Amino acid sequence: DQQVKQNSPSLSVQEGRISILNCDYTNSMFDYFLWYKKYPAEGPTFLISISSIKDKNEDGRFTVFLNKSAKHLSLHIVPSQPGDSAVYFCAASVDGSGYALNFGKGTSLLVTP
Amino acid sequence: GAVVSQHPSWVICKSGTSVKIECRSLDFQATTMFWYRQFPKQSLMLMATSNEGSKATYEQGVEKDKFLINHASLTLSTLTVTSAHPEDSSFYICSARSRDGPNQPQHFGDGTRLSIL
């Protein structure tokens, strides 16, 4: 049963524009959310996270928004760059020491020049 | 930043062979490490949680005797795929948290691509 869902398998955006990646979750116990970026044949790289006490977290070009009532979060990348082209995974956990992550299936982002 | 190293990166071996994959935290100590498996175009699926000095906790459907996990030190966890068969071919990734406590991200190794002939 997929508790974290990324319903868009792919997204194409022009360089300089905003990329918006979406993620929905079903488990109301999740209280910590993360975005990872992954290139082929490499492990995921941590990008940005947000705890459930916040609704927005910003780090440079990356902003994550959390809407707890809708059980929805999104990652905004502004401006998008060709180097951002990768698969982005949304993950969530019921956090305490040692709890593991539930991942979505990923969204493949292509940023075109 | 926190670095997790995984070795080997690619293994090709015959059916029936046992394969050991190492996961090391290079610049931090990790009491807990995690092992994931990823099939093509699928999500990362948690296989087991590796606890230093104690038995691993396996997710439902993961065979303990098939996937042996040893977390003998605060910087090393190993996953051994015993008597591997073609259906075990997959991408295996480990992760660790550099700090205990809530709201700490996991950092991942680069994964091991296992191909069983």
Short mmCIF file of C-alpha atoms in Angstrom, two decimals:
data_model
loop_
_atom_site.label_atom_id
_atom_site.label_comp_id
_atom_site.label_asym_id
_atom_site.label_seq_id
_atom_site.Cartn_x
_atom_site.Cartn_y
_atom_site.Cartn_z
CA ASP A 1 0.00 0.00 0.00
CA GLN A 2 1.66 3.17 -1.22
CA GLN A 3 1.43 5.75 1.56
CA VAL A 4 3.37 8.39 -0.35
CA LYS A 5 2.25 9.13 -3.88
CA GLN A 6 3.82 11.11 -6.66
CA ASN A 7 1.20 11.04 -9.37
CA SER A 8 3.26 12.67 -12.09
CA PRO A 9 5.93 10.28 -13.36
CA SER A 10 7.55 13.00 -15.43
CA LEU A 11 7.73 16.76 -15.85
CA SER A 12 9.38 18.93 -18.47
CA VAL A 13 10.21 22.58 -17.77
CA GLN A 14 12.12 25.24 -19.64
CA GLU A 15 15.31 26.59 -18.15
CA GLY A 16 14.69 29.63 -15.98
CA ARG A 17 11.08 28.74 -15.27
CA ILE A 18 9.63 27.29 -12.08
CA SER A 19 9.46 23.53 -11.56
CA ILE A 20 6.71 22.30 -9.25
CA LEU A 21 6.80 18.73 -8.09
CA ASN A 22 3.87 17.38 -6.12
CA CYS A 23 3.47 14.70 -3.50
CA ASP A 24 0.47 13.36 -1.58
CA TYR A 25 0.40 11.14 1.45
CA THR A 26 -2.22 9.10 3.23
CA ASN A 27 -0.77 8.45 6.68
CA SER A 28 -1.75 11.26 9.03
CA MET A 29 0.98 10.12 11.44
CA PHE A 30 3.70 11.34 9.10
CA ASP A 31 5.34 14.39 10.60
CA TYR A 32 8.62 14.75 8.74
CA PHE A 33 8.90 15.09 4.98
CA LEU A 34 11.92 15.11 2.70
CA TRP A 35 12.81 15.56 -0.94
CA TYR A 36 15.65 13.65 -2.53
CA LYS A 37 17.23 14.01 -5.95
CA LYS A 38 18.53 10.95 -7.72
CA TYR A 39 20.65 10.41 -10.80
CA PRO A 40 20.76 7.00 -12.53
CA ALA A 41 22.94 4.42 -10.79
CA GLU A 42 23.51 6.71 -7.82
CA GLY A 43 21.98 6.89 -4.39
CA PRO A 44 19.48 9.65 -3.56
CA THR A 45 20.89 12.98 -2.44
CA PHE A 46 19.08 14.86 0.29
CA LEU A 47 17.71 18.19 -0.90
CA ILE A 48 15.38 19.73 1.64
CA SER A 49 13.03 18.71 4.41
CA ILE A 50 10.15 20.07 6.42
CA SER A 51 8.61 19.10 9.73
CA SER A 52 4.89 19.16 10.29
CA ILE A 53 5.08 22.21 12.55
CA LYS A 54 5.94 24.32 9.51
CA ASP A 55 4.20 24.98 6.24
CA LYS A 56 7.16 26.27 4.29
CA ASN A 57 10.90 25.76 4.21
CA GLU A 58 13.26 27.48 1.83
CA ASP A 59 16.85 26.73 0.87
CA GLY A 60 18.24 28.71 -2.03
CA ARG A 61 16.35 27.82 -5.20
CA PHE A 62 14.39 25.09 -3.44
CA THR A 63 11.23 25.64 -1.42
CA VAL A 64 9.03 22.96 0.07
CA PHE A 65 5.41 23.70 0.96
CA LEU A 66 3.35 21.52 3.27
CA ASN A 67 -0.45 21.51 3.43
CA LYS A 68 -1.30 19.18 6.29
CA SER A 69 -5.06 19.40 5.91
CA ALA A 70 -4.77 18.27 2.29
CA LYS A 71 -1.93 15.84 3.07
CA HIS A 72 0.00 17.41 0.25
CA LEU A 73 3.45 18.79 -0.21
CA SER A 74 5.24 20.32 -3.12
CA LEU A 75 8.78 21.20 -4.12
CA HIS A 76 9.37 24.40 -6.04
CA ILE A 77 12.60 24.97 -7.93
CA VAL A 78 13.17 28.52 -9.11
CA PRO A 79 14.81 29.18 -11.47
CA SER A 80 15.12 25.72 -12.97
CA GLN A 81 18.49 24.78 -14.44
CA PRO A 82 19.46 21.94 -16.80
CA GLY A 83 21.51 20.40 -13.99
CA ASP A 84 18.30 19.95 -12.03
CA SER A 85 17.26 17.23 -14.46
CA ALA A 86 16.95 14.09 -12.34
CA VAL A 87 14.39 11.94 -10.58
CA TYR A 88 12.94 13.56 -7.48
CA PHE A 89 11.62 11.41 -4.66
CA CYS A 90 9.30 12.57 -1.96
CA ALA A 91 9.65 10.74 1.36
CA ALA A 92 7.90 10.82 4.70
CA SER A 93 8.36 9.38 8.13
CA VAL A 94 6.77 9.14 11.52
CA ASP A 95 9.85 10.45 13.15
CA GLY A 96 11.51 9.20 16.20
CA SER A 97 14.89 7.64 16.55
CA GLY A 98 15.40 5.09 13.81
CA TYR A 99 12.15 5.30 11.91
CA ALA A 100 12.63 4.72 8.23
CA LEU A 101 11.34 6.56 5.23
CA ASN A 102 8.38 5.87 3.01
CA PHE A 103 9.14 6.90 -0.55
CA GLY A 104 7.01 7.92 -3.47
CA LYS A 105 7.75 6.45 -6.90
CA GLY A 106 9.54 9.55 -8.06
CA THR A 107 9.03 12.23 -10.68
CA SER A 108 11.51 12.54 -13.51
CA LEU A 109 12.24 16.22 -14.13
CA LEU A 110 13.71 17.37 -17.42
CA VAL A 111 14.86 20.97 -17.66
CA THR A 112 15.37 21.99 -21.26
CA PRO A 113 17.64 24.86 -22.37
CA GLY B 1 28.23 16.86 4.77
CA ALA B 2 27.50 13.36 5.95
CA VAL B 3 28.98 10.72 3.67
CA VAL B 4 27.83 7.15 3.29
CA SER B 5 29.96 4.81 1.25
CA GLN B 6 28.66 1.60 -0.28
CA HIS B 7 30.74 -1.18 -1.80
CA PRO B 8 30.77 -2.76 -4.30
CA SER B 9 28.91 -0.57 -6.75
CA TRP B 10 28.24 -3.40 -9.19
CA VAL B 11 28.25 -7.16 -8.83
CA ILE B 12 27.63 -9.81 -11.47
CA CYS B 13 27.67 -13.39 -10.26
CA LYS B 14 26.32 -16.84 -10.87
CA SER B 15 23.11 -18.17 -9.37
CA GLY B 16 23.69 -19.79 -5.99
CA THR B 17 26.49 -17.42 -4.98
CA SER B 18 26.33 -15.38 -1.78
CA VAL B 19 27.10 -11.69 -2.14
CA LYS B 20 28.09 -9.28 0.62
CA ILE B 21 27.44 -5.55 0.35
CA GLU B 22 29.09 -3.10 2.73
CA CYS B 23 27.72 0.21 3.92
CA ARG B 24 29.98 2.60 5.81
CA SER B 25 29.38 5.95 7.40
CA LEU B 26 32.63 7.79 6.71
CA ASP B 27 32.46 10.88 8.89
CA PHE B 28 29.89 10.05 11.51
CA GLN B 29 28.69 7.21 13.69
CA ALA B 30 25.39 5.59 12.92
CA THR B 31 23.53 3.48 15.46
CA THR B 32 20.90 2.82 12.82
CA MET B 33 21.31 2.11 9.15
CA PHE B 34 18.65 1.20 6.61
CA TRP B 35 18.69 -1.12 3.62
CA TYR B 36 16.47 -0.41 0.61
CA ARG B 37 15.83 -2.15 -2.64
CA GLN B 38 14.77 -0.49 -5.86
CA PHE B 39 13.36 -2.15 -8.96
CA PRO B 40 13.47 -0.27 -12.28
CA LYS B 41 11.16 2.75 -12.32
CA GLN B 42 9.88 1.89 -8.87
CA SER B 43 10.17 3.47 -5.48
CA LEU B 44 12.80 2.61 -2.93
CA MET B 45 11.38 -0.10 -0.71
CA LEU B 46 12.67 -0.53 2.81
CA MET B 47 13.97 -4.03 3.42
CA ALA B 48 15.29 -3.80 6.95
CA THR B 49 16.54 -1.54 9.69
CA SER B 50 20.00 -2.38 10.90
CA ASN B 51 20.73 -1.69 14.57
CA GLU B 52 24.27 -1.61 15.90
CA GLY B 53 24.88 -4.43 18.33
CA SER B 54 21.48 -6.06 17.94
CA LYS B 55 19.36 -7.91 15.42
CA ALA B 56 18.02 -6.21 12.36
CA THR B 57 14.34 -5.46 12.01
CA TYR B 58 12.95 -6.78 8.75
CA GLU B 59 9.96 -5.49 6.85
CA GLN B 60 7.08 -7.79 6.08
CA GLY B 61 7.81 -10.10 3.20
CA VAL B 62 11.61 -9.85 3.45
CA GLU B 63 13.26 -13.17 4.22
CA LYS B 64 15.65 -12.91 7.15
CA ASP B 65 17.59 -15.99 6.14
CA LYS B 66 17.93 -14.75 2.60
CA PHE B 67 19.12 -11.24 3.42
CA LEU B 68 21.52 -11.39 6.36
CA ILE B 69 22.31 -8.09 8.01
CA ASN B 70 25.18 -7.46 10.37
CA HIS B 71 25.80 -4.10 12.07
CA ALA B 72 28.93 -4.89 14.01
CA SER B 73 30.18 -1.35 14.53
CA LEU B 74 28.91 2.22 14.56
CA THR B 75 30.28 2.80 11.06
CA LEU B 76 29.63 -0.45 9.22
CA SER B 77 26.59 -2.48 8.25
CA THR B 78 26.66 -5.38 5.82
CA LEU B 79 23.95 -7.02 3.78
CA THR B 80 24.60 -10.55 2.55
CA VAL B 81 22.34 -11.95 -0.13
CA THR B 82 22.63 -15.69 0.42
CA SER B 83 22.32 -18.20 -2.41
CA ALA B 84 21.33 -15.46 -4.81
CA HIS B 85 19.01 -16.16 -7.70
CA PRO B 86 18.07 -14.10 -10.77
CA GLU B 87 14.97 -12.72 -9.01
CA ASP B 88 17.31 -11.13 -6.44
CA SER B 89 18.80 -8.96 -9.17
CA SER B 90 18.09 -5.39 -8.14
CA PHE B 91 19.57 -2.11 -6.96
CA TYR B 92 20.34 -2.19 -3.24
CA ILE B 93 20.91 1.07 -1.35
CA CYS B 94 21.82 1.73 2.25
CA SER B 95 21.32 4.87 4.27
CA ALA B 96 22.14 6.25 7.69
CA ARG B 97 21.23 9.22 9.81
CA SER B 98 24.15 11.34 10.90
CA ARG B 99 22.40 12.47 14.04
CA ASP B 100 19.93 10.79 16.36
CA GLY B 101 16.71 12.44 17.35
CA PRO B 102 13.75 13.69 15.37
CA ASN B 103 13.79 15.44 12.03
CA GLN B 104 17.18 14.26 10.87
CA PRO B 105 17.55 13.29 7.20
CA GLN B 106 18.94 10.00 6.02
CA HIS B 107 22.00 10.09 3.84
CA PHE B 108 22.34 7.45 1.17
CA GLY B 109 25.16 5.47 -0.33
CA ASP B 110 25.48 5.26 -4.09
CA GLY B 111 23.91 1.82 -4.22
CA THR B 112 24.94 -1.60 -5.44
CA ARG B 113 23.63 -3.00 -8.67
CA LEU B 114 23.36 -6.76 -8.28
CA SER B 115 22.97 -8.94 -11.36
CA ILE B 116 22.54 -12.68 -10.90
CA LEU B 117 23.06 -14.80 -13.99
#
